[in-house]
Amino acid sequence: MGSTTSLPTLGRGNPHSNYTAAKRSASSAGTDKQHRKQQSSSSNGANSLARSKSCSNANFGKQQKQHLLQQQQQQNGGLESTVEPATNGSQWHKVSNGNYAPEPEKTLASTTSLQKQKQQQRLKNLQRPPANGGLVGLNNLGNTCYMNSILQCLSHTEPLLRHFVLERRFQPSAGRNGSGLAKAYANLMLRMWAASASPTGADCTSPTELKQCVAQYAPRFRGYSQQDAQEFLRYLLEGLHEDLNLVSVRPKLPPVDYEHLDLLLDDDKADELWQRYLQQENSPVVEAFVGQLKSTLECCHCSHKSVTFDPFWDLALPIPGKSRTSLDACLKLFTNQETLDGNERPTCDRCRCRRKCVKRFHLYRLPSVLVIHLMRFSGERFKTKLNTLVEYPMELDVSEFLDKKCRLRQTPQYRLYAVSEHAGTPYGGHYTAVVRHAGTGRWLRYNDNRVEEASTRSVVSTEGYVLFYSRVDSQPAEDVGDDDNEGDDPVCENGEDEENTEKHVMANGNH
């Protein structure tokens, strides 16, 4: 059906500057100089001298402090004050132990940081998706409902919407002869997010330029024959990535040293392979859609384990042969232990020959946008279709399928925001999309050039084909402990082999 590529979200360094410390040091030096000048010019007298000494000290003695408090209480009519003005212009506050401490001064750095945060928040508020945008339908150019469905889902994908429309940060990659696909996509998104005169989106536009660019990038989409929406999504995202790739010239990397990788811990191995991937593939598209999958292969003869980490752009989930099932059941079928025997026996690195092995997948690095492809079509060029009702939740928690080591570091909660639907048979069907509006949060149904309100109840149906989940910005889930009955590693059994379940993980750039 397609291929998957992966990219995890990388943490960014946060080096600290010595600017604030330098400013504080200069301010302190200036204050000390001023105090010394006041001391030299003070008039004679016991009271004046005592007052000058108390002002020149950075910390008041306990007796001096009590004396000043008594004076202030007399001025206030005997009432105790918790805030006392110090003679050097700063404020003193009573702390829990009964002593007093100076109020921290507002430094230039802290003030600037606060102003910057307020400015960023105001800018973010201004860049929120407009309620009267994103309501434009798309004309069917001739069997292009598959394209219209995917475009409406991507139109409300927050990272792409912010990049192309709200912030307009689109710039073709330097030193790269882009296909023009990203520019055509940006132009279309701007038209789709133009203010609509109707609250239900009576306006429509034609994606003619974009279709031409996609056909140029992927010739299989030339003409007007029926196509698969999931395949179109993969080619479109890859084309956008190529145009926006920050790596203008891909470096020639040395072969992977698997013997070296086998000596590393899983975290180190995953990071090294991820950094290697980013050396060639790095774009806003990768940052949003690509994750990392852990694959563990264990030899049933010598128990040797081989662990690899591969990038993925989406998860292609098999559907159990039932009339009704859940998305969790599909994920379990995808990640459950699988026995590789017979012609599928891989070569064991330790035995140096083909052995019966067991294999298991775990999610390791979660993407911001999780795309799930329900494998409804089977056979060559869609000969059969499964109409199983897969109950996909509005709120998805993938912690059960995430590697244990990652459960404390990553947020495993996702929220459904778009579904590409297919109605009909493999030989004659129609694609639509049901999408949660990025600005208002209400559900809308996009049927080519028609846009109408949709109920939450209608979002889950037997027509659901490609699911779009956005990662929820919340605290990481708690660790479930070591007693998880699912386990993290495959276990070879000497009894009967488990049922061999077909699992699809798209390889980089291979269709």
mmCIF file of C-alpha atoms in Angstrom, residues 88-446:
data_model
loop_
_atom_site.group_PDB
_atom_site.id
_atom_site.type_symbol
_atom_site.label_atom_id
_atom_site.label_comp_id
_atom_site.label_asym_id
_atom_site.label_seq_id
_atom_site.Cartn_x
_atom_site.Cartn_y
_atom_site.Cartn_z
ATOM 1 C CA ASN A 88 18.759 51.801 50.470
ATOM 2 C CA GLY A 89 15.438 51.876 48.585
ATOM 3 C CA SER A 90 14.696 48.123 48.573
ATOM 4 C CA GLN A 91 11.809 46.371 50.352
ATOM 5 C CA TRP A 92 12.105 43.869 53.210
ATOM 6 C CA HIS A 93 9.554 41.100 53.764
ATOM 7 C CA LYS A 94 8.962 38.884 56.781
ATOM 8 C CA VAL A 95 9.696 35.230 56.008
ATOM 9 C CA SER A 96 8.437 32.087 57.727
ATOM 10 C CA ASN A 97 11.119 31.950 60.427
ATOM 11 C CA GLY A 98 10.345 35.454 61.698
ATOM 12 C CA ASN A 99 13.363 37.051 60.050
ATOM 13 C CA TYR A 100 13.306 39.513 57.196
ATOM 14 C CA ALA A 101 14.643 39.172 53.702
ATOM 15 C CA PRO A 102 14.998 41.742 50.900
ATOM 16 C CA GLU A 103 12.530 41.652 48.044
ATOM 17 C CA PRO A 104 14.257 40.409 44.865
ATOM 18 C CA GLU A 105 14.872 43.151 42.388
ATOM 19 C CA LYS A 106 13.414 42.970 38.913
ATOM 20 C CA THR A 107 16.400 42.562 36.688
ATOM 21 C CA LEU A 108 16.523 43.605 33.069
ATOM 22 C CA ALA A 109 16.681 39.973 31.975
ATOM 23 C CA SER A 110 13.588 38.923 33.950
ATOM 24 C CA THR A 111 11.603 41.916 32.724
ATOM 25 C CA THR A 112 12.626 41.265 29.135
ATOM 26 C CA SER A 113 11.734 37.575 29.473
ATOM 27 C CA LEU A 114 8.283 38.407 30.866
ATOM 28 C CA GLN A 115 7.620 40.874 28.069
ATOM 29 C CA LYS A 116 8.754 38.335 25.510
ATOM 30 C CA GLN A 117 6.394 35.696 26.924
ATOM 31 C CA LYS A 118 3.468 38.127 26.801
ATOM 32 C CA GLN A 119 4.353 39.104 23.254
ATOM 33 C CA GLN A 120 4.568 35.453 22.178
ATOM 34 C CA GLN A 121 1.203 34.730 23.775
ATOM 35 C CA ARG A 122 -0.409 37.715 22.004
ATOM 36 C CA LEU A 123 1.156 36.564 18.737
ATOM 37 C CA LYS A 124 -0.132 33.033 19.304
ATOM 38 C CA ASN A 125 -3.624 34.360 19.978
ATOM 39 C CA LEU A 126 -3.511 36.342 16.753
ATOM 40 C CA GLN A 127 -2.367 33.229 14.894
ATOM 41 C CA ARG A 128 -5.229 31.022 16.018
ATOM 42 C CA PRO A 129 -7.131 29.481 13.109
ATOM 43 C CA PRO A 130 -10.041 31.750 12.175
ATOM 44 C CA ALA A 131 -13.512 30.389 12.811
ATOM 45 C CA ASN A 132 -14.716 31.440 9.344
ATOM 46 C CA GLY A 133 -11.726 29.859 7.562
ATOM 47 C CA GLY A 134 -11.140 26.269 6.523
ATOM 48 C CA LEU A 135 -14.719 25.932 5.257
ATOM 49 C CA VAL A 136 -13.942 25.849 1.543
ATOM 50 C CA GLY A 137 -14.868 22.754 -0.468
ATOM 51 C CA LEU A 138 -12.803 21.241 -3.289
ATOM 52 C CA ASN A 139 -14.097 20.608 -6.786
ATOM 53 C CA ASN A 140 -13.833 17.052 -8.078
ATOM 54 C CA LEU A 141 -11.593 17.143 -11.159
ATOM 55 C CA GLY A 142 -12.589 13.621 -12.176
ATOM 56 C CA ASN A 143 -12.201 10.717 -9.736
ATOM 57 C CA THR A 144 -10.156 12.971 -7.448
ATOM 58 C CA CYS A 145 -12.262 12.468 -4.320
ATOM 59 C CA TYR A 146 -9.305 10.554 -2.808
ATOM 60 C CA MET A 147 -7.191 13.708 -3.090
ATOM 61 C CA ASN A 148 -9.911 16.031 -1.784
ATOM 62 C CA SER A 149 -10.448 13.855 1.267
ATOM 63 C CA ILE A 150 -6.771 13.862 2.249
ATOM 64 C CA LEU A 151 -6.337 17.589 1.565
ATOM 65 C CA GLN A 152 -9.194 18.449 3.911
ATOM 66 C CA CYS A 153 -7.613 16.316 6.643
ATOM 67 C CA LEU A 154 -4.224 17.982 6.171
ATOM 68 C CA SER A 155 -5.863 21.406 6.045
ATOM 69 C CA HIS A 156 -6.719 21.071 9.743
ATOM 70 C CA THR A 157 -3.406 19.463 10.740
ATOM 71 C CA GLU A 158 -2.022 22.031 13.179
ATOM 72 C CA PRO A 159 1.745 21.863 12.352
ATOM 73 C CA LEU A 160 1.126 22.241 8.605
ATOM 74 C CA LEU A 161 -1.601 24.840 9.107
ATOM 75 C CA ARG A 162 0.687 26.929 11.260
ATOM 76 C CA HIS A 163 3.640 26.587 8.895
ATOM 77 C CA PHE A 164 1.864 27.328 5.608
ATOM 78 C CA VAL A 165 -1.047 29.591 6.614
ATOM 79 C CA LEU A 166 -0.882 31.159 10.067
ATOM 80 C CA GLU A 167 2.829 31.968 10.186
ATOM 81 C CA ARG A 168 3.515 31.709 6.441
ATOM 82 C CA ARG A 169 6.983 30.343 7.025
ATOM 83 C CA PHE A 170 7.022 28.449 3.747
ATOM 84 C CA GLN A 171 10.371 28.744 1.993
ATOM 85 C CA PRO A 172 11.716 26.259 -0.577
ATOM 86 C CA SER A 173 14.889 24.516 0.525
ATOM 87 C CA ALA A 174 18.089 26.350 -0.338
ATOM 88 C CA GLY A 175 20.181 24.708 -3.021
ATOM 89 C CA ARG A 176 17.378 22.345 -3.999
ATOM 90 C CA ASN A 177 15.416 22.281 -7.224
ATOM 91 C CA GLY A 178 12.015 21.740 -5.686
ATOM 92 C CA SER A 179 9.138 20.224 -7.610
ATOM 93 C CA GLY A 180 6.925 23.221 -6.873
ATOM 94 C CA LEU A 181 4.675 20.955 -4.847
ATOM 95 C CA ALA A 182 5.120 22.852 -1.590
ATOM 96 C CA LYS A 183 4.375 26.160 -3.287
ATOM 97 C CA ALA A 184 1.226 24.783 -4.905
ATOM 98 C CA TYR A 185 0.166 23.316 -1.558
ATOM 99 C CA ALA A 186 0.738 26.645 0.212
ATOM 100 C CA ASN A 187 -1.314 28.529 -2.385
ATOM 101 C CA LEU A 188 -4.172 26.039 -2.066
ATOM 102 C CA MET A 189 -4.168 26.179 1.737
ATOM 103 C CA LEU A 190 -4.332 29.985 1.667
ATOM 104 C CA ARG A 191 -7.394 29.794 -0.565
ATOM 105 C CA MET A 192 -9.000 27.115 1.606
ATOM 106 C CA TRP A 193 -8.470 29.206 4.740
ATOM 107 C CA ALA A 194 -9.754 32.428 3.231
ATOM 108 C CA ALA A 195 -12.814 33.750 5.048
ATOM 109 C CA SER A 196 -15.945 31.992 3.866
ATOM 110 C CA ALA A 197 -19.170 33.939 3.393
ATOM 111 C CA SER A 198 -21.205 30.970 4.622
ATOM 112 C CA PRO A 199 -20.821 29.412 8.101
ATOM 113 C CA THR A 200 -21.115 25.975 6.500
ATOM 114 C CA GLY A 201 -18.673 26.668 3.680
ATOM 115 C CA ALA A 202 -20.602 27.410 0.486
ATOM 116 C CA ASP A 203 -17.389 28.428 -1.242
ATOM 117 C CA CYS A 204 -15.208 26.000 -3.181
ATOM 118 C CA THR A 205 -11.965 25.997 -5.113
ATOM 119 C CA SER A 206 -10.133 23.695 -7.530
ATOM 120 C CA PRO A 207 -6.837 21.935 -6.620
ATOM 121 C CA THR A 208 -5.742 21.811 -10.253
ATOM 122 C CA GLU A 209 -2.226 23.171 -9.751
ATOM 123 C CA LEU A 210 -1.535 20.828 -6.861
ATOM 124 C CA LYS A 211 -2.702 17.769 -8.773
ATOM 125 C CA GLN A 212 -0.379 18.642 -11.643
ATOM 126 C CA CYS A 213 2.565 18.958 -9.255
ATOM 127 C CA VAL A 214 1.747 15.662 -7.554
ATOM 128 C CA ALA A 215 1.513 13.927 -10.949
ATOM 129 C CA GLN A 216 4.894 15.381 -11.860
ATOM 130 C CA TYR A 217 6.418 14.130 -8.612
ATOM 131 C CA ALA A 218 4.629 10.742 -8.696
ATOM 132 C CA PRO A 219 3.602 9.775 -12.257
ATOM 133 C CA ARG A 220 1.172 7.116 -10.973
ATOM 134 C CA PHE A 221 -1.259 9.967 -10.227
ATOM 135 C CA ARG A 222 -1.371 11.188 -13.801
ATOM 136 C CA GLY A 223 -4.742 11.053 -15.425
ATOM 137 C CA TYR A 224 -8.055 10.633 -13.659
ATOM 138 C CA SER A 225 -8.271 6.976 -12.716
ATOM 139 C CA GLN A 226 -9.323 5.822 -9.267
ATOM 140 C CA GLN A 227 -6.543 5.982 -6.672
ATOM 141 C CA ASP A 228 -6.013 5.093 -3.037
ATOM 142 C CA ALA A 229 -6.203 7.950 -0.505
ATOM 143 C CA GLN A 230 -3.545 6.500 1.794
ATOM 144 C CA GLU A 231 -1.055 6.149 -1.056
ATOM 145 C CA PHE A 232 -1.771 9.706 -2.140
ATOM 146 C CA LEU A 233 -1.115 10.909 1.418
ATOM 147 C CA ARG A 234 2.279 9.212 1.542
ATOM 148 C CA TYR A 235 3.428 10.602 -1.799
ATOM 149 C CA LEU A 236 2.145 14.081 -0.965
ATOM 150 C CA LEU A 237 3.928 14.182 2.394
ATOM 151 C CA GLU A 238 7.141 12.890 0.833
ATOM 152 C CA GLY A 239 6.929 15.523 -1.893
ATOM 153 C CA LEU A 240 6.369 18.307 0.658
ATOM 154 C CA HIS A 241 9.280 16.966 2.682
ATOM 155 C CA GLU A 242 11.561 16.979 -0.344
ATOM 156 C CA ASP A 243 10.739 20.620 -1.069
ATOM 157 C CA LEU A 244 11.184 21.675 2.572
ATOM 158 C CA ASN A 245 14.128 19.457 3.512
ATOM 159 C CA LEU A 246 16.683 21.510 5.440
ATOM 160 C CA VAL A 247 19.410 19.183 4.175
ATOM 161 C CA SER A 248 20.138 20.735 0.802
ATOM 162 C CA VAL A 249 22.705 18.081 -0.168
ATOM 163 C CA ARG A 250 22.360 14.670 1.430
ATOM 164 C CA PRO A 251 25.749 13.537 2.752
ATOM 165 C CA LYS A 252 27.079 10.128 1.842
ATOM 166 C CA LEU A 253 27.005 8.199 5.096
ATOM 167 C CA PRO A 254 29.184 5.200 5.926
ATOM 168 C CA PRO A 255 27.481 1.806 6.273
ATOM 169 C CA VAL A 256 25.812 1.127 9.595
ATOM 170 C CA ASP A 257 28.170 -0.592 12.032
ATOM 171 C CA TYR A 258 25.802 -3.147 13.531
ATOM 172 C CA GLU A 259 28.493 -4.720 15.710
ATOM 173 C CA HIS A 260 29.045 -1.335 17.332
ATOM 174 C CA LEU A 261 25.311 -0.747 17.742
ATOM 175 C CA ASP A 262 24.828 -4.117 19.435
ATOM 176 C CA LEU A 263 27.134 -2.929 22.229
ATOM 177 C CA LEU A 264 24.976 0.108 22.989
ATOM 178 C CA LEU A 265 21.969 0.470 25.240
ATOM 179 C CA ASP A 266 18.618 0.839 23.524
ATOM 180 C CA ASP A 267 18.417 4.580 24.185
ATOM 181 C CA ASP A 268 21.895 5.212 22.788
ATOM 182 C CA LYS A 269 21.272 2.985 19.793
ATOM 183 C CA ALA A 270 17.936 4.657 19.024
ATOM 184 C CA ASP A 271 19.435 8.146 19.316
ATOM 185 C CA GLU A 272 22.399 7.293 17.092
ATOM 186 C CA LEU A 273 20.152 5.877 14.374
ATOM 187 C CA TRP A 274 17.775 8.811 14.715
ATOM 188 C CA GLN A 275 20.584 11.348 14.331
ATOM 189 C CA ARG A 276 21.817 9.430 11.319
ATOM 190 C CA TYR A 277 18.356 9.700 9.796
ATOM 191 C CA LEU A 278 18.174 13.441 10.473
ATOM 192 C CA GLN A 279 21.460 13.988 8.689
ATOM 193 C CA GLN A 280 19.593 13.289 5.458
ATOM 194 C CA GLU A 281 15.932 13.904 6.239
ATOM 195 C CA ASN A 282 14.992 16.987 8.258
ATOM 196 C CA SER A 283 11.941 19.116 7.532
ATOM 197 C CA PRO A 284 8.778 20.448 9.207
ATOM 198 C CA VAL A 285 6.942 17.482 7.696
ATOM 199 C CA VAL A 286 9.321 15.006 9.315
ATOM 200 C CA GLU A 287 9.126 16.889 12.602
ATOM 201 C CA ALA A 288 5.343 16.514 12.630
ATOM 202 C CA PHE A 289 4.663 13.056 11.188
ATOM 203 C CA VAL A 290 7.659 10.778 11.731
ATOM 204 C CA GLY A 291 8.223 8.507 14.718
ATOM 205 C CA GLN A 292 10.505 5.608 15.566
ATOM 206 C CA LEU A 293 9.607 1.952 15.869
ATOM 207 C CA LYS A 294 11.515 -0.644 17.900
ATOM 208 C CA SER A 295 11.713 -4.145 16.447
ATOM 209 C CA THR A 296 13.020 -7.025 18.590
ATOM 210 C CA LEU A 297 13.964 -10.334 16.986
ATOM 211 C CA GLU A 298 14.839 -13.303 19.210
ATOM 212 C CA CYS A 299 16.323 -16.579 18.009
ATOM 213 C CA CYS A 300 14.435 -19.590 19.326
ATOM 214 C CA HIS A 301 17.617 -21.690 19.167
ATOM 215 C CA CYS A 302 20.231 -19.594 20.995
ATOM 216 C CA SER A 303 17.987 -16.834 22.482
ATOM 217 C CA HIS A 304 20.085 -14.131 20.829
ATOM 218 C CA LYS A 305 18.190 -10.839 20.556
ATOM 219 C CA SER A 306 18.598 -8.368 17.758
ATOM 220 C CA VAL A 307 17.071 -4.906 18.299
ATOM 221 C CA THR A 308 16.622 -2.381 15.497
ATOM 222 C CA PHE A 309 15.014 1.045 15.328
ATOM 223 C CA ASP A 310 13.301 2.240 12.167
ATOM 224 C CA PRO A 311 11.502 5.470 11.291
ATOM 225 C CA PHE A 312 7.812 5.357 10.369
ATOM 226 C CA TRP A 313 5.458 7.880 8.765
ATOM 227 C CA ASP A 314 2.281 6.024 9.676
ATOM 228 C CA LEU A 315 1.117 2.755 11.196
ATOM 229 C CA ALA A 316 -0.608 0.270 8.883
ATOM 230 C CA LEU A 317 -2.759 -1.852 11.196
ATOM 231 C CA PRO A 318 -4.271 -5.230 10.291
ATOM 232 C CA ILE A 319 -7.957 -5.701 11.130
ATOM 233 C CA PRO A 320 -9.132 -8.876 12.921
ATOM 234 C CA GLY A 321 -11.616 -10.849 10.841
ATOM 235 C CA LYS A 322 -14.665 -9.811 12.817
ATOM 236 C CA SER A 323 -17.759 -7.746 12.140
ATOM 237 C CA ARG A 324 -16.871 -5.415 15.013
ATOM 238 C CA THR A 325 -13.587 -4.668 16.766
ATOM 239 C CA SER A 326 -11.653 -1.863 18.439
ATOM 240 C CA LEU A 327 -8.608 0.164 17.516
ATOM 241 C CA ASP A 328 -6.848 -1.241 20.590
ATOM 242 C CA ALA A 329 -7.379 -4.737 19.193
ATOM 243 C CA CYS A 330 -5.799 -3.668 15.905
ATOM 244 C CA LEU A 331 -2.809 -2.166 17.736
ATOM 245 C CA LYS A 332 -2.393 -5.349 19.768
ATOM 246 C CA LEU A 333 -2.504 -7.416 16.605
ATOM 247 C CA PHE A 334 0.218 -5.188 15.167
ATOM 248 C CA THR A 335 2.495 -5.303 18.232
ATOM 249 C CA ASN A 336 1.848 -8.860 19.430
ATOM 250 C CA GLN A 337 4.590 -11.439 19.207
ATOM 251 C CA GLU A 338 4.840 -13.051 15.779
ATOM 252 C CA THR A 339 6.593 -16.320 14.958
ATOM 253 C CA LEU A 340 8.801 -16.406 11.874
ATOM 254 C CA ASP A 341 9.297 -19.949 10.634
ATOM 255 C CA GLY A 342 9.584 -21.882 7.389
ATOM 256 C CA ASN A 343 10.403 -19.652 4.448
ATOM 257 C CA GLU A 344 10.190 -16.609 6.747
ATOM 258 C CA ARG A 345 13.051 -17.736 8.989
ATOM 259 C CA PRO A 346 15.602 -14.921 9.301
ATOM 260 C CA THR A 347 19.346 -15.390 9.707
ATOM 261 C CA CYS A 348 20.523 -15.361 13.319
ATOM 262 C CA ASP A 349 23.651 -13.218 13.832
ATOM 263 C CA ARG A 350 24.998 -15.630 16.417
ATOM 264 C CA CYS A 351 24.093 -18.956 14.786
ATOM 265 C CA ARG A 352 25.102 -17.660 11.333
ATOM 266 C CA CYS A 353 22.247 -19.546 9.759
ATOM 267 C CA ARG A 354 18.485 -19.251 9.314
ATOM 268 C CA ARG A 355 16.602 -19.992 12.491
ATOM 269 C CA LYS A 356 13.073 -19.927 13.766
ATOM 270 C CA CYS A 357 12.584 -16.560 15.504
ATOM 271 C CA VAL A 358 9.926 -14.476 17.202
ATOM 272 C CA LYS A 359 9.419 -10.812 16.439
ATOM 273 C CA ARG A 360 7.695 -7.987 18.220
ATOM 274 C CA PHE A 361 7.150 -4.255 17.677
ATOM 275 C CA HIS A 362 7.062 -1.400 20.177
ATOM 276 C CA LEU A 363 6.535 2.301 19.634
ATOM 277 C CA TYR A 364 9.690 4.079 20.745
ATOM 278 C CA ARG A 365 9.546 7.694 19.594
ATOM 279 C CA LEU A 366 6.084 9.190 19.185
ATOM 280 C CA PRO A 367 5.302 11.719 16.446
ATOM 281 C CA SER A 368 3.272 14.892 16.973
ATOM 282 C CA VAL A 369 0.742 13.648 14.420
ATOM 283 C CA LEU A 370 -0.014 9.929 14.463
ATOM 284 C CA VAL A 371 -1.493 8.646 11.202
ATOM 285 C CA ILE A 372 -3.147 5.228 11.384
ATOM 286 C CA HIS A 373 -3.989 3.344 8.225
ATOM 287 C CA LEU A 374 -6.643 0.655 8.697
ATOM 288 C CA MET A 375 -5.848 -2.081 6.199
ATOM 289 C CA ARG A 376 -9.309 -2.596 4.730
ATOM 290 C CA PHE A 377 -8.087 -3.514 1.243
ATOM 291 C CA SER A 378 -6.278 -6.749 0.430
ATOM 292 C CA GLY A 379 -5.127 -8.461 -2.717
ATOM 293 C CA GLU A 380 -3.533 -6.982 -5.806
ATOM 294 C CA ARG A 381 -4.965 -3.538 -6.525
ATOM 295 C CA PHE A 382 -7.809 -3.763 -3.989
ATOM 296 C CA LYS A 383 -9.611 -6.977 -4.852
ATOM 297 C CA THR A 384 -11.382 -7.271 -1.516
ATOM 298 C CA LYS A 385 -12.422 -4.861 1.220
ATOM 299 C CA LEU A 386 -13.142 -5.406 4.912
ATOM 300 C CA ASN A 387 -16.217 -3.533 6.115
ATOM 301 C CA THR A 388 -15.466 -4.290 9.761
ATOM 302 C CA LEU A 389 -16.575 -1.601 12.183
ATOM 303 C CA VAL A 390 -13.377 -0.491 13.919
ATOM 304 C CA GLU A 391 -14.328 1.569 16.956
ATOM 305 C CA TYR A 392 -11.593 4.188 17.093
ATOM 306 C CA PRO A 393 -11.746 6.434 20.181
ATOM 307 C CA MET A 394 -11.776 10.221 20.296
ATOM 308 C CA GLU A 395 -9.029 10.036 22.942
ATOM 309 C CA LEU A 396 -6.304 7.448 22.297
ATOM 310 C CA ASP A 397 -3.747 6.294 24.859
ATOM 311 C CA VAL A 398 -0.867 4.316 23.319
ATOM 312 C CA SER A 399 1.119 3.794 26.546
ATOM 313 C CA GLU A 400 0.411 0.047 26.395
ATOM 314 C CA PHE A 401 2.200 -0.164 23.040
ATOM 315 C CA LEU A 402 5.049 2.169 23.968
ATOM 316 C CA ASP A 403 8.373 0.725 25.116
ATOM 317 C CA LYS A 404 8.641 0.744 28.918
ATOM 318 C CA LYS A 405 11.753 2.896 28.900
ATOM 319 C CA CYS A 406 9.862 5.644 27.067
ATOM 320 C CA ARG A 407 6.655 5.772 29.097
ATOM 321 C CA LEU A 408 7.929 8.359 31.573
ATOM 322 C CA ARG A 409 9.541 10.548 28.923
ATOM 323 C CA GLN A 410 6.780 10.917 26.355
ATOM 324 C CA THR A 411 3.134 11.893 26.381
ATOM 325 C CA PRO A 412 1.174 8.889 25.045
ATOM 326 C CA GLN A 413 -2.213 10.622 24.727
ATOM 327 C CA TYR A 414 -3.656 11.543 21.330
ATOM 328 C CA ARG A 415 -6.876 13.209 20.176
ATOM 329 C CA LEU A 416 -8.698 12.300 16.974
ATOM 330 C CA TYR A 417 -9.163 15.265 14.633
ATOM 331 C CA ALA A 418 -9.708 13.853 11.135
ATOM 332 C CA VAL A 419 -10.828 10.700 9.324
ATOM 333 C CA SER A 420 -10.541 9.933 5.629
ATOM 334 C CA GLU A 421 -13.514 7.706 4.758
ATOM 335 C CA HIS A 422 -14.137 5.280 1.921
ATOM 336 C CA ALA A 423 -17.608 4.066 0.956
ATOM 337 C CA GLY A 424 -18.276 1.400 -1.648
ATOM 338 C CA THR A 425 -16.252 -1.452 -3.114
ATOM 339 C CA PRO A 426 -12.624 -1.734 -4.245
ATOM 340 C CA TYR A 427 -13.755 -1.240 -7.843
ATOM 341 C CA GLY A 428 -16.113 1.657 -7.328
ATOM 342 C CA GLY A 429 -16.222 3.837 -4.258
ATOM 343 C CA HIS A 430 -16.151 7.382 -2.981
ATOM 344 C CA TYR A 431 -13.920 9.209 -0.501
ATOM 345 C CA THR A 432 -15.077 11.831 1.990
ATOM 346 C CA ALA A 433 -13.584 13.333 5.136
ATOM 347 C CA VAL A 434 -14.930 14.149 8.575
ATOM 348 C CA VAL A 435 -12.736 16.711 10.326
ATOM 349 C CA ARG A 436 -12.665 18.607 13.605
ATOM 350 C CA HIS A 437 -12.306 22.273 12.694
ATOM 351 C CA ALA A 438 -8.914 23.553 13.881
ATOM 352 C CA GLY A 439 -10.398 26.854 15.043
ATOM 353 C CA THR A 440 -13.803 26.027 16.485
ATOM 354 C CA GLY A 441 -13.454 22.337 17.386
ATOM 355 C CA ARG A 442 -16.763 21.416 15.736
ATOM 356 C CA TRP A 443 -16.979 18.411 13.425
ATOM 357 C CA LEU A 444 -17.516 19.015 9.697
ATOM 358 C CA ARG A 445 -18.063 16.641 6.783
ATOM 359 C CA TYR A 446 -16.265 17.413 3.536
#
